[in-house]
PDB file of C-alpha atoms in Angstrom:
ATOM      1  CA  UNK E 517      86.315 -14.406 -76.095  1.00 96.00           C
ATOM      2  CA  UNK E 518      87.360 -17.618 -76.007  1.00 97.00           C
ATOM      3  CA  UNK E 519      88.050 -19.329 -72.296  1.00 96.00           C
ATOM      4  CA  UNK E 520      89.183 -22.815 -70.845  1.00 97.00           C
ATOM      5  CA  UNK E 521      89.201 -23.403 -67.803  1.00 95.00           C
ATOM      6  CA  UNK E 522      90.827 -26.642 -66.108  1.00 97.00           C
ATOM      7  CA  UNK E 523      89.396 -27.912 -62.862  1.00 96.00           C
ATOM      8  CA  UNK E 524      91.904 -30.277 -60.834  1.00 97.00           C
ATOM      9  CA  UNK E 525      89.803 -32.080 -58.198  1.00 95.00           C
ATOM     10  CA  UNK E 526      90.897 -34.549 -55.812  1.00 95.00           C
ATOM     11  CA  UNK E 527      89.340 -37.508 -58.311  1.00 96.00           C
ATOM     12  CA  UNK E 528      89.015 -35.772 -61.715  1.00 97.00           C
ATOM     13  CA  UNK E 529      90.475 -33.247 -64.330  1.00 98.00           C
ATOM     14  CA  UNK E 530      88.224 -31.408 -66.171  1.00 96.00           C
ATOM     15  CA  UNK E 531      88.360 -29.250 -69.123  1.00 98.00           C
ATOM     16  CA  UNK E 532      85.869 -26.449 -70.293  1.00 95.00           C
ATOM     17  CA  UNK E 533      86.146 -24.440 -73.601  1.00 97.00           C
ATOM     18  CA  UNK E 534      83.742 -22.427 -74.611  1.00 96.00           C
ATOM     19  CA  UNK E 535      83.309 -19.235 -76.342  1.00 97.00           C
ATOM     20  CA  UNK E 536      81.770 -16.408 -73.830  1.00 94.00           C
ATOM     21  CA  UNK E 537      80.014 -13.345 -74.538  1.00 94.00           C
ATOM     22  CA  UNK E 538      78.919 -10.827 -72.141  1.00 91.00           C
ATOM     23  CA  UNK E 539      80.048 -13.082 -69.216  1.00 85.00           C
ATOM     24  CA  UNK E 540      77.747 -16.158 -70.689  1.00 86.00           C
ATOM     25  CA  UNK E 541      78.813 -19.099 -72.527  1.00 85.00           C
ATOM     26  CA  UNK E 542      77.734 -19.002 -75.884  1.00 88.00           C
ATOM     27  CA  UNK E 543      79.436 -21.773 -77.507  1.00 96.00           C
ATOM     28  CA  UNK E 544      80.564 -24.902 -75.585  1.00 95.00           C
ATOM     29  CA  UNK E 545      83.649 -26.106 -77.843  1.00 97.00           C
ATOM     30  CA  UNK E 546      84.474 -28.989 -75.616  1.00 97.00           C
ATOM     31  CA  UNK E 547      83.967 -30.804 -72.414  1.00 96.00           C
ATOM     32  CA  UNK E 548      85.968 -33.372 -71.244  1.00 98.00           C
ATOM     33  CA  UNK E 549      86.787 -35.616 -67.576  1.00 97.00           C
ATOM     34  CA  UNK E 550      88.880 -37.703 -67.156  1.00 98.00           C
ATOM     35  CA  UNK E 551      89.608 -40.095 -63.495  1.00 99.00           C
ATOM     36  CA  UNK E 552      93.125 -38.880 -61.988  1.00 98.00           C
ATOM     37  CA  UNK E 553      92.898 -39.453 -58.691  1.00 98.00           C
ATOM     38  CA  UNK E 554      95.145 -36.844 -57.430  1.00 98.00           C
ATOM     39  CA  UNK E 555      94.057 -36.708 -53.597  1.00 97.00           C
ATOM     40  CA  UNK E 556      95.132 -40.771 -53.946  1.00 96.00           C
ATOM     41  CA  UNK E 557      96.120 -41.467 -50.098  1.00 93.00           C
ATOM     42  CA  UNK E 558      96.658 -37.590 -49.314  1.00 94.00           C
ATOM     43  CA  UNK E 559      94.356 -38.243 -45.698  1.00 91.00           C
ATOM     44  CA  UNK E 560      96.793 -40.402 -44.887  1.00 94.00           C
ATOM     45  CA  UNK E 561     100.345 -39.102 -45.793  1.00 96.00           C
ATOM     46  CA  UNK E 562      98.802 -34.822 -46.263  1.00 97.00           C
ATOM     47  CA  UNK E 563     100.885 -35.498 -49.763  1.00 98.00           C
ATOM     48  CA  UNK E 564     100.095 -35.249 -53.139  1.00 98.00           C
ATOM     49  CA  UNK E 565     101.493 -38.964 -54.446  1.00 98.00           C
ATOM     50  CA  UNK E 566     103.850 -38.841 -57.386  1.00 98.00           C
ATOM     51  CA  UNK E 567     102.123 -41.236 -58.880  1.00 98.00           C
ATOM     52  CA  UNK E 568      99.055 -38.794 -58.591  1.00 98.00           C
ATOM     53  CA  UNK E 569     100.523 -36.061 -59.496  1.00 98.00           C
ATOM     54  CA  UNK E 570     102.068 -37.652 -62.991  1.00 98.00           C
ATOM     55  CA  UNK E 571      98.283 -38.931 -63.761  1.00 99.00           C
ATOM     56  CA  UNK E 572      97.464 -35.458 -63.740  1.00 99.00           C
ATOM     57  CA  UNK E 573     100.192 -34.069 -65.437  1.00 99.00           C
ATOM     58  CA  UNK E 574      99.602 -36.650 -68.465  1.00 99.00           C
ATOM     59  CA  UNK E 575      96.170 -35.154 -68.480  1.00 99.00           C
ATOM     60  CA  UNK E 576      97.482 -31.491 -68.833  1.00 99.00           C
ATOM     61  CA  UNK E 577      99.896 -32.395 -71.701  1.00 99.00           C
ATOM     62  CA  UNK E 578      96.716 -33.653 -73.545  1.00 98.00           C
ATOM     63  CA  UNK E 579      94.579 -30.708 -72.557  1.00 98.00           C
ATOM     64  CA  UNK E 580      96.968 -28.384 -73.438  1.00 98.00           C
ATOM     65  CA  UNK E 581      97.075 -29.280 -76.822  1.00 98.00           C
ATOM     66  CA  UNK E 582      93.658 -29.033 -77.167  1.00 97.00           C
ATOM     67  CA  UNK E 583      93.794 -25.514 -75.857  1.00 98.00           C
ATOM     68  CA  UNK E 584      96.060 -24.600 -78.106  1.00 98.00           C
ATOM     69  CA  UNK E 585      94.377 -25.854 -81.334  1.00 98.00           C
ATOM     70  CA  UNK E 586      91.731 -24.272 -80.452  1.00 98.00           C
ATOM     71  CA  UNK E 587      93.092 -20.895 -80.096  1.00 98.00           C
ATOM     72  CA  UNK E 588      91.886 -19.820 -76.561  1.00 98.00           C
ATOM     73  CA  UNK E 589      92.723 -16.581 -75.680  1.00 97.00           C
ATOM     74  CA  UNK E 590      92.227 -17.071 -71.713  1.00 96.00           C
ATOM     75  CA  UNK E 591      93.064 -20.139 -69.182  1.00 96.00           C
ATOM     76  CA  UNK E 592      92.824 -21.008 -65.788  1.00 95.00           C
ATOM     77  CA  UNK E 593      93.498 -24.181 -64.016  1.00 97.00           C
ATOM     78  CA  UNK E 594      91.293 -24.287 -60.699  1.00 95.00           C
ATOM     79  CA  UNK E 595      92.835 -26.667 -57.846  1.00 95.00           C
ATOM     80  CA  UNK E 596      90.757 -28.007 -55.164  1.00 90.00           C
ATOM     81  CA  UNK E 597      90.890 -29.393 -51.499  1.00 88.00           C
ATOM     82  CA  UNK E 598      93.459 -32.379 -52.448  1.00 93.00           C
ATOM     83  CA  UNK E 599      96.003 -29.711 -53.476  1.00 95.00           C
ATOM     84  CA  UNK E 600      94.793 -27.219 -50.787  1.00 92.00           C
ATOM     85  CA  UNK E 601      94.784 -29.705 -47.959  1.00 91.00           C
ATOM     86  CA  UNK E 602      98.324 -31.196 -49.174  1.00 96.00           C
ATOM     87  CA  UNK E 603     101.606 -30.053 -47.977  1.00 97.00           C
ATOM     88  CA  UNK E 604     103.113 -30.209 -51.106  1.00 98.00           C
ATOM     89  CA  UNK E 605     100.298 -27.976 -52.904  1.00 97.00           C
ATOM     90  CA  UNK E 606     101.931 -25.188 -53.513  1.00 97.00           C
ATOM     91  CA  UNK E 607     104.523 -27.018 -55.451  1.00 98.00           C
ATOM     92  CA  UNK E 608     102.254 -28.993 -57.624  1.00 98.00           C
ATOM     93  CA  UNK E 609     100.464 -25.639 -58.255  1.00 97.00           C
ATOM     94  CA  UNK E 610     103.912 -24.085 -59.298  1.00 98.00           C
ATOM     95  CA  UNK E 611     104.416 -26.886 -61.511  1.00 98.00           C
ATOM     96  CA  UNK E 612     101.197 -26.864 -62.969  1.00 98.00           C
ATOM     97  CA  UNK E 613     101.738 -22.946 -63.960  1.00 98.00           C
ATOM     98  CA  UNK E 614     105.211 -23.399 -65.136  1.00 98.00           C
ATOM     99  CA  UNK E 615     104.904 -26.594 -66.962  1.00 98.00           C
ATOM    100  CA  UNK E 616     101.364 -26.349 -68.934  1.00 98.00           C
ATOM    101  CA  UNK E 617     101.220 -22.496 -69.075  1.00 96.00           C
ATOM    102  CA  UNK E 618      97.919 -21.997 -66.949  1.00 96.00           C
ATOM    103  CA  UNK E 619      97.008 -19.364 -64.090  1.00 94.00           C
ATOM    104  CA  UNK E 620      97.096 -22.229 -61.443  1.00 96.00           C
ATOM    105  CA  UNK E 621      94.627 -20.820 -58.797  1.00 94.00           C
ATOM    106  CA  UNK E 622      93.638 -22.953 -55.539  1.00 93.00           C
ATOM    107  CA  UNK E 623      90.244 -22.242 -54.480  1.00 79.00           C
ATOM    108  CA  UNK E 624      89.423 -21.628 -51.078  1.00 72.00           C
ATOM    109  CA  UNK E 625      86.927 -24.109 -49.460  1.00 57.00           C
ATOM    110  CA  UNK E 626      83.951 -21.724 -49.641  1.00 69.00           C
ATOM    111  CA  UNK E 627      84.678 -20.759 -53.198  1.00 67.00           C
ATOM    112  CA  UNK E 628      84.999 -24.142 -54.374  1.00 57.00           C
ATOM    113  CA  UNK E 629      81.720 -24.541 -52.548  1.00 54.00           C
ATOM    114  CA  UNK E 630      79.995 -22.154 -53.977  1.00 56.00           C
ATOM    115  CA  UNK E 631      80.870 -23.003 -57.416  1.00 59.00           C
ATOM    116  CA  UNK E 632      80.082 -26.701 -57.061  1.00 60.00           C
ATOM    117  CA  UNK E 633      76.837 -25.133 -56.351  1.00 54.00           C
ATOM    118  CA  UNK E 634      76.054 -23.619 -59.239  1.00 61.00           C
ATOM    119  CA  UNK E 635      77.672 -25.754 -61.487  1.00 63.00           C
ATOM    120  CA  UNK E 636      75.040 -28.820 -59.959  1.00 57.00           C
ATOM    121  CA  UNK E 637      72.433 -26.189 -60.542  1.00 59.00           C
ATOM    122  CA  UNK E 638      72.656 -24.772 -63.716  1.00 65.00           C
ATOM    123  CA  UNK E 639      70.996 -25.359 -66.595  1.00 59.00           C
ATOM    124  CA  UNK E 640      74.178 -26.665 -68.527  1.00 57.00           C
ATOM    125  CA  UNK E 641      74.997 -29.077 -65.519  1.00 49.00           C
TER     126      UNK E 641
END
């Protein structure tokens, strides 16, 4: 099956595709980061900035379309502490479902932990 996955961190936007088999990635199709700096001033103000948040969106748009030429048949869009921690996080998860078509999910702190985990140690890190 063919998966992407999107991870929206508080300083980068990531996208995964790979083709998985048997719960194991395969093929890696493409990788990609790119700077967004969504949790931009959100210790101060406990706000995602607009400014931040239309970064990120830009990034989506682009990331989309590669999803989409490359025929994935499942998505999900992770969000992390900057959207968690924020009180408008809810709303920029909405908006990143409704918008980009992706089963926004925001991690709890001690998933996102352990995945940062073994993402740092496995052998495809």
């Amino acid at each position: 099956m063919r998966v992407a996955v999107v991870d929206i961190g508080t300083n980068s936007t990531r996208l995964l595709v790979a083709d998985v088999v048997d719960g194991t990635v395969a093929t890696e199709l493409a990788r990609e980061s790119i700077v967004t700096r969504l949790g931009q001033g959100v210790d101060a103000t406990w706000r995602l900035a607009d400014e931040a948040m239309d970064r990120v969106f830009d990034v989506l748009a682009k990331y989309r379309e590669h999803i989409d030429q490359l025929g994935v048949e499942r998505h999900v869009a992770v969000l992390t502490s900057a959207v968690r921690d924020s009180a408008n996080g809810e709303e920029f998860r909405a908006t990143v479902k409704e918008r980009f078509d992706l089963d926004a999910r925001v991690l709890e702190g001690t998933e996102e932990a352990a995945l940062t985990f073994l993402g740092a140690t496995s052998e495809r890190a």
